[in-house]
XYZ file of C-alpha atoms in Angstrom:
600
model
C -24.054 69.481 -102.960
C -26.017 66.315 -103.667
C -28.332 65.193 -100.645
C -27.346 61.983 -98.405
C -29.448 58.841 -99.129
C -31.296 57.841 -96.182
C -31.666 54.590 -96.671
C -27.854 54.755 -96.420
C -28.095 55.897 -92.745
C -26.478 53.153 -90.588
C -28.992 53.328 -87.973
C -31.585 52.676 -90.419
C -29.735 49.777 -91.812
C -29.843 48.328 -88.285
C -33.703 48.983 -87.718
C -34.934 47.133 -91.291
C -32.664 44.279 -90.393
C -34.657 44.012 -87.326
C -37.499 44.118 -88.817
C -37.281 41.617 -91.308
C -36.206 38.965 -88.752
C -39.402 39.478 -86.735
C -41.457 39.126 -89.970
C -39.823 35.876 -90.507
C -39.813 34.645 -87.314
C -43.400 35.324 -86.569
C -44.056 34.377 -90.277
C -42.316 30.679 -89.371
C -44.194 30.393 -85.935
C -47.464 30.644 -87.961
C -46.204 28.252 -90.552
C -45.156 25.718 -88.109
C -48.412 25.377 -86.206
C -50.690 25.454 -89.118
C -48.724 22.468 -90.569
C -48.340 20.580 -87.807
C -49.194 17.042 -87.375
C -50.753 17.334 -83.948
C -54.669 18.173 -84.410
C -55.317 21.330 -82.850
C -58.034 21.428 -80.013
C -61.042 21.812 -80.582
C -62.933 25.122 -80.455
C -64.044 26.395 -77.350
C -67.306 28.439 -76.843
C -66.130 29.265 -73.436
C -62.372 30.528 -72.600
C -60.217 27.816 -71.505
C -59.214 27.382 -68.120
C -56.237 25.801 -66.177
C -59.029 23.631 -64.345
C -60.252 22.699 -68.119
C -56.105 22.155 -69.620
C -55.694 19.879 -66.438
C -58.778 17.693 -66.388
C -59.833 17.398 -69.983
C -58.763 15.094 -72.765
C -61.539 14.283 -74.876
C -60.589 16.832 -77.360
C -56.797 15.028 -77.354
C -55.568 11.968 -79.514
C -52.154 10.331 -78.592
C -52.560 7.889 -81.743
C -49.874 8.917 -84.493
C -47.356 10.309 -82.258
C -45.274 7.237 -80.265
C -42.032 5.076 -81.092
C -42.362 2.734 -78.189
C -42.823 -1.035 -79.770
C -44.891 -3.279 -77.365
C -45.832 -6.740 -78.569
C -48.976 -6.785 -80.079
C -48.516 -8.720 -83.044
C -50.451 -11.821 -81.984
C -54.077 -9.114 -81.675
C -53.511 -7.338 -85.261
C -56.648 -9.205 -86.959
C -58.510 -9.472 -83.328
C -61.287 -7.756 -83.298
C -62.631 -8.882 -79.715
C -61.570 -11.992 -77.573
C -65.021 -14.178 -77.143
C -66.321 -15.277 -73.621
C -64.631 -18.830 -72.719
C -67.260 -21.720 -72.311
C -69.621 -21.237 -69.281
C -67.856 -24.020 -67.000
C -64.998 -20.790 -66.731
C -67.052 -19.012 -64.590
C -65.620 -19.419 -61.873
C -62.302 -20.490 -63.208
C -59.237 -19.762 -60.923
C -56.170 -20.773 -63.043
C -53.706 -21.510 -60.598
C -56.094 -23.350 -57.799
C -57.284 -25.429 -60.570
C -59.048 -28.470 -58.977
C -59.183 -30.686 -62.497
C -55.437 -30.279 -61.759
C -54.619 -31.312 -58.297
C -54.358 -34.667 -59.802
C -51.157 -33.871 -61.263
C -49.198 -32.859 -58.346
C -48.846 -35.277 -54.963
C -50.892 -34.997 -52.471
C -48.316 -35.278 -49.367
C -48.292 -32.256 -46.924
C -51.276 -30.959 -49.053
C -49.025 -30.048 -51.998
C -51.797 -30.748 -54.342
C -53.841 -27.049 -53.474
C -51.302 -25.154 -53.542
C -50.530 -22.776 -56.237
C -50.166 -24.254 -59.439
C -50.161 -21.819 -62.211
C -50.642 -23.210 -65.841
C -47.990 -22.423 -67.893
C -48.301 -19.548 -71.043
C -49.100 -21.539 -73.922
C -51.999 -23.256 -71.321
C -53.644 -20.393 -70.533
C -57.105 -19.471 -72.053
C -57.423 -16.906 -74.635
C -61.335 -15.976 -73.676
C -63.076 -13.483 -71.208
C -64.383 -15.449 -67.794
C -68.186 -15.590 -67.884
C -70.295 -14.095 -65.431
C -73.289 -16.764 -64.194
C -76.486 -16.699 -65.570
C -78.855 -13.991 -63.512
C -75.758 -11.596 -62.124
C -76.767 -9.028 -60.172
C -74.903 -6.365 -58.654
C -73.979 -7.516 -55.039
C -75.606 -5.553 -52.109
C -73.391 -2.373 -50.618
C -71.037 -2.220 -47.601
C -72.763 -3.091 -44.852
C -75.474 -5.092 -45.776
C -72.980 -7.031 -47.999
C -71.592 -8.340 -44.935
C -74.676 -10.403 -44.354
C -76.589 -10.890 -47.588
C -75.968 -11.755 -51.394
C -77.511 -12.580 -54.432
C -77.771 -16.607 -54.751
C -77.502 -16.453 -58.349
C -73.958 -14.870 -57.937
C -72.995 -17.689 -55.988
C -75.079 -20.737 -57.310
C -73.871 -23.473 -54.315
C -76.524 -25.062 -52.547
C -74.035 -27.540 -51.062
C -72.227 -25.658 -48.344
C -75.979 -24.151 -46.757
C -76.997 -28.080 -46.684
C -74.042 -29.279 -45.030
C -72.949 -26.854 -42.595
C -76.914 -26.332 -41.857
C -76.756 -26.930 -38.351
C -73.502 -24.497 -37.728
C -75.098 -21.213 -39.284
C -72.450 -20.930 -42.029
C -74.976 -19.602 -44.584
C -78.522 -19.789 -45.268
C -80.893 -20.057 -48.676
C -84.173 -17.966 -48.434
C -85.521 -17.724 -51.363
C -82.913 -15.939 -54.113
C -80.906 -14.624 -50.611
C -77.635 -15.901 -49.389
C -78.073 -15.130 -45.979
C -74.823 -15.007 -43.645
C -75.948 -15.313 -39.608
C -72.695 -15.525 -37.997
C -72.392 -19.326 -37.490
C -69.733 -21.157 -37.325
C -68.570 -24.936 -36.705
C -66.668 -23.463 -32.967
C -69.347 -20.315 -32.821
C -71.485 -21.756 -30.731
C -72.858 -18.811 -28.997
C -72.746 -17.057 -33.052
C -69.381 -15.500 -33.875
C -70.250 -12.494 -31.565
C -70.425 -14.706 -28.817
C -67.029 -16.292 -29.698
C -65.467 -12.648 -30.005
C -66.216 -12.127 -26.814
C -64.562 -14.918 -25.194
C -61.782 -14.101 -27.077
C -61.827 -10.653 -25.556
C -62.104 -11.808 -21.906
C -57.897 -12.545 -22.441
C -57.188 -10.516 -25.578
C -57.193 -6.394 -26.280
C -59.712 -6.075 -29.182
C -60.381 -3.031 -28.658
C -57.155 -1.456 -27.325
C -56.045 -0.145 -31.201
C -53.091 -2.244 -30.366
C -54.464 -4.960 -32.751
C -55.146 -4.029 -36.200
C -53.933 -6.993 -38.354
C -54.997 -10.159 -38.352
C -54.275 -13.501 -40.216
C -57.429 -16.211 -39.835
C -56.391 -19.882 -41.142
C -58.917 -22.200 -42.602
C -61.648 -18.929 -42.622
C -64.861 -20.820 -43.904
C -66.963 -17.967 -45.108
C -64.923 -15.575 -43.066
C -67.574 -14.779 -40.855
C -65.013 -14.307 -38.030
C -63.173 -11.464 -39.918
C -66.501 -9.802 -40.286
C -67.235 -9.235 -36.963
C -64.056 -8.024 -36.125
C -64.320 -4.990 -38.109
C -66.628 -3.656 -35.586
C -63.290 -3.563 -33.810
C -61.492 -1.285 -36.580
C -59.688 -4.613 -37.390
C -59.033 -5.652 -40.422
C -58.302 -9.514 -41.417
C -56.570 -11.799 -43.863
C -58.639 -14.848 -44.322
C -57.353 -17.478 -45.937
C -58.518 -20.804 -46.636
C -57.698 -23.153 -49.813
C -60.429 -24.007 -52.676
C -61.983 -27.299 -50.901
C -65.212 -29.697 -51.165
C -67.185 -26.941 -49.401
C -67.742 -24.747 -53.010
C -66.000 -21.709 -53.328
C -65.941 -20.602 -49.508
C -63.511 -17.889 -50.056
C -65.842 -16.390 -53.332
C -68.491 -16.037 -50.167
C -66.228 -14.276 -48.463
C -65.522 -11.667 -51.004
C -68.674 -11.523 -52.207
C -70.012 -9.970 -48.725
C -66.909 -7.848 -48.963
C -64.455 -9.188 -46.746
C -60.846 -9.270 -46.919
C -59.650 -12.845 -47.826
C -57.732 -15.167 -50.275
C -56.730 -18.667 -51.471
C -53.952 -19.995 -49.624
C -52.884 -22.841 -47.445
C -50.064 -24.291 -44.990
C -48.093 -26.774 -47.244
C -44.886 -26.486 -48.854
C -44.222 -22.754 -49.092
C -44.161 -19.935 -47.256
C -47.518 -17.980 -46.732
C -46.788 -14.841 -49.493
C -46.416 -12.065 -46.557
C -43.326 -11.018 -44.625
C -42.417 -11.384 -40.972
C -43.955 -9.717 -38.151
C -47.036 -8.808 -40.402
C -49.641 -9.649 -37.800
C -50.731 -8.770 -34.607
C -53.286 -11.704 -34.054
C -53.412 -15.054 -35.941
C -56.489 -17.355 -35.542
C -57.619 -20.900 -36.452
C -60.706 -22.337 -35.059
C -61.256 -25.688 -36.543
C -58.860 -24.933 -39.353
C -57.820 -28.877 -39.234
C -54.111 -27.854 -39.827
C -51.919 -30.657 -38.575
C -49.470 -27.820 -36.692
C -47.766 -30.505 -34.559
C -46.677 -32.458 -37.345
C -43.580 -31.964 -39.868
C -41.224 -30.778 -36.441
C -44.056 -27.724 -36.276
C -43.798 -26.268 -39.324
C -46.831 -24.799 -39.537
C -46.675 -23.371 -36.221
C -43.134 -21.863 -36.779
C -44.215 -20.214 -39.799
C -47.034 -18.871 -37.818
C -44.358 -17.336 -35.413
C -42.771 -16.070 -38.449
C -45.596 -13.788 -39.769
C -46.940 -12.644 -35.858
C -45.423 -9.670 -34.540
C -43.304 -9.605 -31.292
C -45.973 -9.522 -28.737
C -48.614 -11.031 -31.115
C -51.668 -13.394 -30.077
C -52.254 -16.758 -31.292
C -55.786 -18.213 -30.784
C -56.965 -21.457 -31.475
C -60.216 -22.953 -30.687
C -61.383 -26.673 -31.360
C -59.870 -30.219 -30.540
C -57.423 -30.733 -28.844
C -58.337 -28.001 -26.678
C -60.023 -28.727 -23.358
C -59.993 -32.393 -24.859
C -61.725 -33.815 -20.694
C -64.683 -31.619 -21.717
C -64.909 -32.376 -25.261
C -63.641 -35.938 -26.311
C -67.060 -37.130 -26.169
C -68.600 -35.509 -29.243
C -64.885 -35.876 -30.891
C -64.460 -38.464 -33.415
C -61.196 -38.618 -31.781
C -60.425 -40.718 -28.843
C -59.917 -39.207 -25.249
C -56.444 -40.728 -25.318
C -55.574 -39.307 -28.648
C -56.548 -35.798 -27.909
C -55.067 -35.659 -24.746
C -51.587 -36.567 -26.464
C -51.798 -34.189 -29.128
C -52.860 -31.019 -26.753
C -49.453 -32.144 -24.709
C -47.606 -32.046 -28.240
C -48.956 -28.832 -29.055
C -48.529 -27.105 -25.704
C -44.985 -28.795 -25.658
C -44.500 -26.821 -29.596
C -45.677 -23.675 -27.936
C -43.217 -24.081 -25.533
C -40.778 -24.388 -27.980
C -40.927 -21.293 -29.667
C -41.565 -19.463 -26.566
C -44.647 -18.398 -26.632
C -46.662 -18.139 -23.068
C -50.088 -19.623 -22.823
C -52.357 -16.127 -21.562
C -55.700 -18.360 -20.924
C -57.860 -21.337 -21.848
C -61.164 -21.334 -21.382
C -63.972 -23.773 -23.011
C -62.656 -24.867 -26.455
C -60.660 -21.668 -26.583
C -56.584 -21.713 -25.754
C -54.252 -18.318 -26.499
C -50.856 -18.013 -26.389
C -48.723 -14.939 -26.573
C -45.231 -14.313 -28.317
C -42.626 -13.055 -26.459
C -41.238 -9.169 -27.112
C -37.603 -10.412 -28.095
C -35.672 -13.786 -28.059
C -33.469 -12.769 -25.036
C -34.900 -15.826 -22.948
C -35.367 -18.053 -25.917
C -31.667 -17.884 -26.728
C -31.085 -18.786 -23.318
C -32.848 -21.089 -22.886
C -32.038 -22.828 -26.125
C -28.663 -23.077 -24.759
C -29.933 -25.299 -22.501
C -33.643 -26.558 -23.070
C -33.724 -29.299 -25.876
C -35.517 -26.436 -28.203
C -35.876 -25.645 -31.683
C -33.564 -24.216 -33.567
C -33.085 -20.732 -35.103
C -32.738 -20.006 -38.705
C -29.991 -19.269 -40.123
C -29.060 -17.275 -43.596
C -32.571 -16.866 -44.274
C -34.605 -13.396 -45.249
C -37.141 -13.747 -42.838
C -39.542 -11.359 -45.299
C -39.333 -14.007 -48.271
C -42.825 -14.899 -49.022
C -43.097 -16.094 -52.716
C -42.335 -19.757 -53.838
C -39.962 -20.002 -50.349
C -40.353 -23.006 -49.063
C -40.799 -23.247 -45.075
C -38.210 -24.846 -43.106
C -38.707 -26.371 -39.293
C -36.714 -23.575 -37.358
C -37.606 -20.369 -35.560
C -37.145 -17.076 -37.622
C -35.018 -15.059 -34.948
C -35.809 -11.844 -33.703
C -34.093 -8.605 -34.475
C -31.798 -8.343 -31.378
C -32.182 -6.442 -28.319
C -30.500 -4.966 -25.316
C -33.490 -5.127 -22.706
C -35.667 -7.791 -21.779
C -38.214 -5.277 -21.922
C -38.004 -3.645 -25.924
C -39.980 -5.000 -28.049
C -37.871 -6.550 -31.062
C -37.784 -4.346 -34.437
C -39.266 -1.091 -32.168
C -43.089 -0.638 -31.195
C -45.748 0.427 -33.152
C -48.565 3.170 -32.540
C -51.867 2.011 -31.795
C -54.334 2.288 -34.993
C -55.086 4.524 -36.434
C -52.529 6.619 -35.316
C -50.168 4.126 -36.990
C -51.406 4.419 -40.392
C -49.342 8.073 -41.220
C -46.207 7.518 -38.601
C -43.520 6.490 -40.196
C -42.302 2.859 -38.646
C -39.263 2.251 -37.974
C -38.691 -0.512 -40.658
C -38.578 2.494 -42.796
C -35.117 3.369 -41.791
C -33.825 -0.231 -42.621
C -35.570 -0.010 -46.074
C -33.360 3.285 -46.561
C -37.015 5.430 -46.397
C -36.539 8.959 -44.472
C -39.311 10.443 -42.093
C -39.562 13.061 -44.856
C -40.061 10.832 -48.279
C -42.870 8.572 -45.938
C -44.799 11.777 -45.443
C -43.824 12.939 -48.954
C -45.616 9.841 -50.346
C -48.667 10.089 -47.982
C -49.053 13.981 -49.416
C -49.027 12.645 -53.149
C -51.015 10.129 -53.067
C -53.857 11.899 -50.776
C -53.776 14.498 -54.318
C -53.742 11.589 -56.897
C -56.762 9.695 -54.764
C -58.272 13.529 -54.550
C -58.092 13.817 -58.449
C -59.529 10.003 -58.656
C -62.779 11.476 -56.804
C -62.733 13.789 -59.523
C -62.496 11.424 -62.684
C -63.976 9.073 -60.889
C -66.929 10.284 -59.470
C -68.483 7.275 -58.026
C -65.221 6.441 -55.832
C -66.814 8.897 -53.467
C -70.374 7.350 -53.260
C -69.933 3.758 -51.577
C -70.223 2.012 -55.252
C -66.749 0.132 -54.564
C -65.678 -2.327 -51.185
C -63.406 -4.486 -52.472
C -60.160 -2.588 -53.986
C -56.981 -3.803 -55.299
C -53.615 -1.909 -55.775
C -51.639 -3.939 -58.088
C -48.307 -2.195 -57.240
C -48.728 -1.038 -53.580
C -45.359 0.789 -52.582
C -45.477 1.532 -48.907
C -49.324 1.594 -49.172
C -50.160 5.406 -49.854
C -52.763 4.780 -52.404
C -54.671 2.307 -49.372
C -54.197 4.909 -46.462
C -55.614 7.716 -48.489
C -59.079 5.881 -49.314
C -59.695 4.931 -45.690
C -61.918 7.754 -45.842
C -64.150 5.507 -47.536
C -65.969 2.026 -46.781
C -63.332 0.099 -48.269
C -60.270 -2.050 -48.253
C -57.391 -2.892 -50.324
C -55.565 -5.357 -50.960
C -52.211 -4.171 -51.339
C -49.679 -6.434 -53.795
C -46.087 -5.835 -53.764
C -44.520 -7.359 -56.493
C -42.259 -10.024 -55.504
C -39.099 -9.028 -57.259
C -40.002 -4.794 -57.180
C -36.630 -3.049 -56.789
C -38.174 -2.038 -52.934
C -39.922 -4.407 -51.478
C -42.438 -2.091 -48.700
C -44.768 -5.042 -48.116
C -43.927 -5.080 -44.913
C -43.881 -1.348 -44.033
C -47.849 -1.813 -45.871
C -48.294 -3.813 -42.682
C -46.971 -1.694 -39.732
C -49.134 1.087 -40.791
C -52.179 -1.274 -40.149
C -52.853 -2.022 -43.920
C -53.046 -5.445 -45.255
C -51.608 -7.162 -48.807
C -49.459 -10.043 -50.396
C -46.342 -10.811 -52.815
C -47.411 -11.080 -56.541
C -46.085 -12.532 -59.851
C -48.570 -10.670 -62.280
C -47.192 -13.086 -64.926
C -49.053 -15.540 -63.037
C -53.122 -15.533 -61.677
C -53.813 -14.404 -58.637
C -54.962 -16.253 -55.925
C -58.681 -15.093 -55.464
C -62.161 -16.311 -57.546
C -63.083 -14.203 -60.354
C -65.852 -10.821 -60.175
C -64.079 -10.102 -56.589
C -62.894 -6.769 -56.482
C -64.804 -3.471 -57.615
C -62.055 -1.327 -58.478
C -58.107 -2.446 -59.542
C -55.579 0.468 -59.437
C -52.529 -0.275 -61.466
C -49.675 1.968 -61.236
C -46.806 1.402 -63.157
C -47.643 -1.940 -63.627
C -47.421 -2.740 -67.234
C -43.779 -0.358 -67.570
C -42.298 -3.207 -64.658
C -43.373 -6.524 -66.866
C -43.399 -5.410 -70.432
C -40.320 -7.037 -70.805
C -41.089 -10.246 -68.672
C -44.715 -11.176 -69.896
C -47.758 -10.180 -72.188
C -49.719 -7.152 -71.522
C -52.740 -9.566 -72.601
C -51.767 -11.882 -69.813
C -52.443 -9.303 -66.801
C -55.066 -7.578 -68.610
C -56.908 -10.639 -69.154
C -56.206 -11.580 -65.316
C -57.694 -8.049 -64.285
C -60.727 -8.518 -66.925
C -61.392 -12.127 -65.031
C -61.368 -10.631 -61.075
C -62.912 -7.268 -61.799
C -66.547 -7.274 -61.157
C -69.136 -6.270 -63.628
C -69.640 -2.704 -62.885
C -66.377 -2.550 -61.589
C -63.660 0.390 -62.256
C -59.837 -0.023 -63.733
C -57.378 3.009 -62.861
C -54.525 2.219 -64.652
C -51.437 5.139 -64.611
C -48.165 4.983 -66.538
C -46.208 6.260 -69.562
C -48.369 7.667 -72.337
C -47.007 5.332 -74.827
C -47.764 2.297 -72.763
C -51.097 3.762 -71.989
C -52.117 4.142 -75.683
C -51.079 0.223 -76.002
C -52.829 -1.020 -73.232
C -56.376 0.628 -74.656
C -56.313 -0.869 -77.884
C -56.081 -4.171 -76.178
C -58.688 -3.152 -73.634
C -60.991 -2.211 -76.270
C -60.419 -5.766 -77.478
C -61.666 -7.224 -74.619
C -64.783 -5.051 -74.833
C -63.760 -2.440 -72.211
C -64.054 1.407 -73.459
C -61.405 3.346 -71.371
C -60.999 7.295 -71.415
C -57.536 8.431 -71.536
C -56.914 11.469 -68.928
C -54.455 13.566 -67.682
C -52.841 12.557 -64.363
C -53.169 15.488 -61.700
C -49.774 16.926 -63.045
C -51.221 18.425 -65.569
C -51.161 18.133 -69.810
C -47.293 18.327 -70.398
C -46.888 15.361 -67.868
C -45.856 11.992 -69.709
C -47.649 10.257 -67.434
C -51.154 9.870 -67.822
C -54.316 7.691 -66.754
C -56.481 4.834 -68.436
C -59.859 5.254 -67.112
C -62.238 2.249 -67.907
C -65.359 2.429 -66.121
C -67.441 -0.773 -66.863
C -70.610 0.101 -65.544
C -71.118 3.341 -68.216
């Protein structure tokens, strides 16, 4: 009997078939990666580990592997943009002064924004002056800078007597002074706190009007208080560039047409000593948009004529007659919108805003009072222009709640949910959801970013602030933000950025913003360039970033890959060398970081 063949068996059929598919699946697994057209990292003499994968990219390149078209035909045979001519250097394009001719000058239209349109704008890096020199750190910022940063002799000649600023030798010296601070601004603080809580934590944000060098919201961060100066560009050179030179909050703006760019019930305290602002005129405009922005509850301060006009006419260029009149005008506005007058002492008058419009209605009904608006969103802040009625009040059922709910006392209010979160559809759970991320992404920041943690920056900027995570989780640092909400974001938090005792602005970024350039240290752009690639150029806002970032000063910039790898080969244009990294989620995360550090 002839043997059985073995390879017959049809067990052993089933093993070899096995077999061979292994072989040619391994075999096509080594294929594959040997021909790919990713390059393979680098060699390692040590073992690679997660903390290495996560945090390391200089051994990656994104170049040849992304289908998203971004415009970028205009830079193909750039090789770098050239510095514009040296009057630029302190170029602001849309507080232009050699164009305030072109716009009338009624109700101060004339400085208000006016940004020049695309085919106007400059195609050149902003200059830094001759002699730049790194300005002094938080604290001693506050009260000295380099001259040769700020090269205006004008406004330490002309405000000489009132203590504004001082030249000593190549030293911008800042003593406190003020045209109302008699006593120096610490002596005008405390006045003001004779009548008002400074140190209670119930006041946290402030809005001063016609700031000069700002000097006021300097001293009041002794007081964990943190200020919005504003003041437009004037004949006084570049008072708001002193400001942010010493590293305090502030930016251009002014009381004319529109709407100041924040929403309602923002502030806690608003301020104006001196700040020539004609608030009685226009049916109170000025005033009423002043309600608008304080909170239920909120102080108003003003110091300088009218005020105490028997005591003061005499050094007034202003009659005794006149003065009187307009006081009785003003305390008649006040009246008006309901405020109660808490003191006046000196050249010093506060009034208070009432917790709810219960009375007000009232007595509207019956009072010859203004009116209340109607059909308007009391939070539009951007090209809205102001109209003479008072923004009403979120209703209530007591005389006693405060409208819109009460707020913790700082800092406690920086990680409690508000309650405008609930009307802007934000749970108690996705607030502290967003504090917890970005307390990681600002812990990975100290990581790339190692200077973050060692008092190089002050002045900070978060181009797309969301409900202000990114600014609560640096307060562990000598710093402030300023937090921009886009204007037209699909949620618009800018007002949720104020209840938790943070500070910021509406923004166009197709348009400048309203600061000097070399003011902030570091500019954090999150998703910025995804929102407006199909609205403006990426070489528009990076140019506007290249002409307010100081030299030395750090860019963060997070998004998609693809529009990361586009946004560096423009940056490189403009002679910035940025590291591409991975964002703390890791290497398989689309998202990733630009990284351009400009002082290594």
């Amino acid at each position: 009997m002839a043997k059985p063949n073995p390879l017959k068996h049809p067990l052993l059929k089933y093993f070899i078939s096995i077999l061979l598919v292994s072989l040619s699946y391994i075999l096509g697994i080594y294929t594959s990666s040997n021909n790919s057209t990713s390059p393979p990292l680098q060699e390692q003499k040590q073992p690679l580990n997660c903390h290495q994968l996560n945090f390391s990219l200089s051994v990656l390149d994104f170049e040849s592997h992304h289908t998203l078209s971004l415009p970028q035909e205009p830079l193909r045979n750039l090789q770098f943009f050239n510095f514009c001519p040296p009057n630029f250097t302190n170029y602001c394009p849309c507080h232009d002064p050699s164009r305030e001719t072109d716009f009338t000058a009624e109700r101060f239209f004339s400085r208000e924004r006016h940004c020049p349109e695309p085919y106007e704008k400059p195609m050149c890096l902003v200059p830094r002056p001759a002699g730049y020199k790194r300005p002094f750190s938080w604290p001693k910022s506050r009260d000295y800078a380099w001259f040769k940063n700020l090269p205006f002799k004008e406004l330490s000649e002309v405000k000489k007597t009132q203590n504004w600023v001082r030249l000593e030798g190549d030293l911008l010296v800042f003593p406190g002074g003020g045209t109302s601070f008699r006593k120096g601004v610490k002596g005008y603080v405390d006045e003001i706190k004779r009548f008002v809580p400074l140190k209670s934590g119930s006041i946290r944000t402030v809005l001063d009007v016609g700031c000069g060098v700002a000097s006021f919201g300097a001293h009041l961060m002794d007081y964990n208080i943190l200020t919005m100066s504003i003041a437009p560009s004037d004949k006084h050179e570049a008072q708001l560039q002193f400001a942010l030179e010493r590293g305090v909050p502030a930016m251009l703006g002014i009381l004319s047409i529109h709407r100041l760019p924040f929403p309602s019930r923002s502030f806690d305290m608003a301020h104006c000593a001196r700040c020539l602002v004609p608030w009685t005129k226009y049916d109170g405009l000025y005033l009423m948009e002043i309600d608008r922005v304080l909170r239920p509850g909120g102080y108003w301060i003003f110091s300088g004529p009218p005020i105490n006009w028997k005591a003061n006419y005499k050094g007034s260029e202003v009659g005794a007659q006149e003065l009187e009149q307009e006081q009785a005008r003003l305390e008649d506005l006040a009246v008006r919108l309901c405020w109660k007058k808490v003191a006046e002492k000196g050249a010093i008058a506060v009034w208070r805003k009432p917790n709810n419009h219960i009375h007000c209605i009232i007595k509207s009904r019956i009072w010859k009072s203004s009116r209340f608006c109607i059909n308007s969103d009391p939070d539009a802040g951007w090209y809205k222009k102001m109209k003479p009625c008072i923004t009403p009040l979120l209703n209530v059922t007591d005389i006693h709640d405060i409208s819109g709910g009460s707020l913790e006392k700082w800092s406690k209010r920086l990680n409690i949910a508000p309650p405008r979160t609930k009307s802007e559809g934000i749970s108690g759970a996705a607030f502290e959801g967003d504090n917890q991320l970005w307390k990681r992404r600002v812990r990975h920041y100290g990581i790339i970013l190692k200077s973050l943690s060692r008092g190089r920056y002050r002045n900070i900027m978060d181009m797309n602030a969301g409900i202000g995570g990114f600014a609560a989780a640096l307060t562990q640092y000598p710093v402030w933000v300023m937090n921009v909400v886009p204007y037209d974001a699909k949620q618009n938090n800018l007002s949720i950025v104020y209840d938790r005792g943070l500070i910021g602005t509406y923004m166009n970024w197709c348009e400048a913003f309203s600061t000097y350039p070399r003011t902030y240290d570091l500019i954090h752009a999150h998703g910025v360039f995804s929102m407006y690639m199909d609205k403006c150029s990426i070489l528009d806002i990076l140019l506007e970033m290249h002409r307010i970032l100081r030299p030395e000063g750090a860019v963060i910039i997070r998004d998609h890959v693809d529009i990361i790898v586009e946004v560096k080969g423009i940056a490189e244009k403009m002679k910035w060398n940025g590291r591409i990294l991975h964002s703390e989620n890791g290497a398989f995360h689309p998202e990733k970081i630009l990284l351009i550090d400009t002082c290594c």
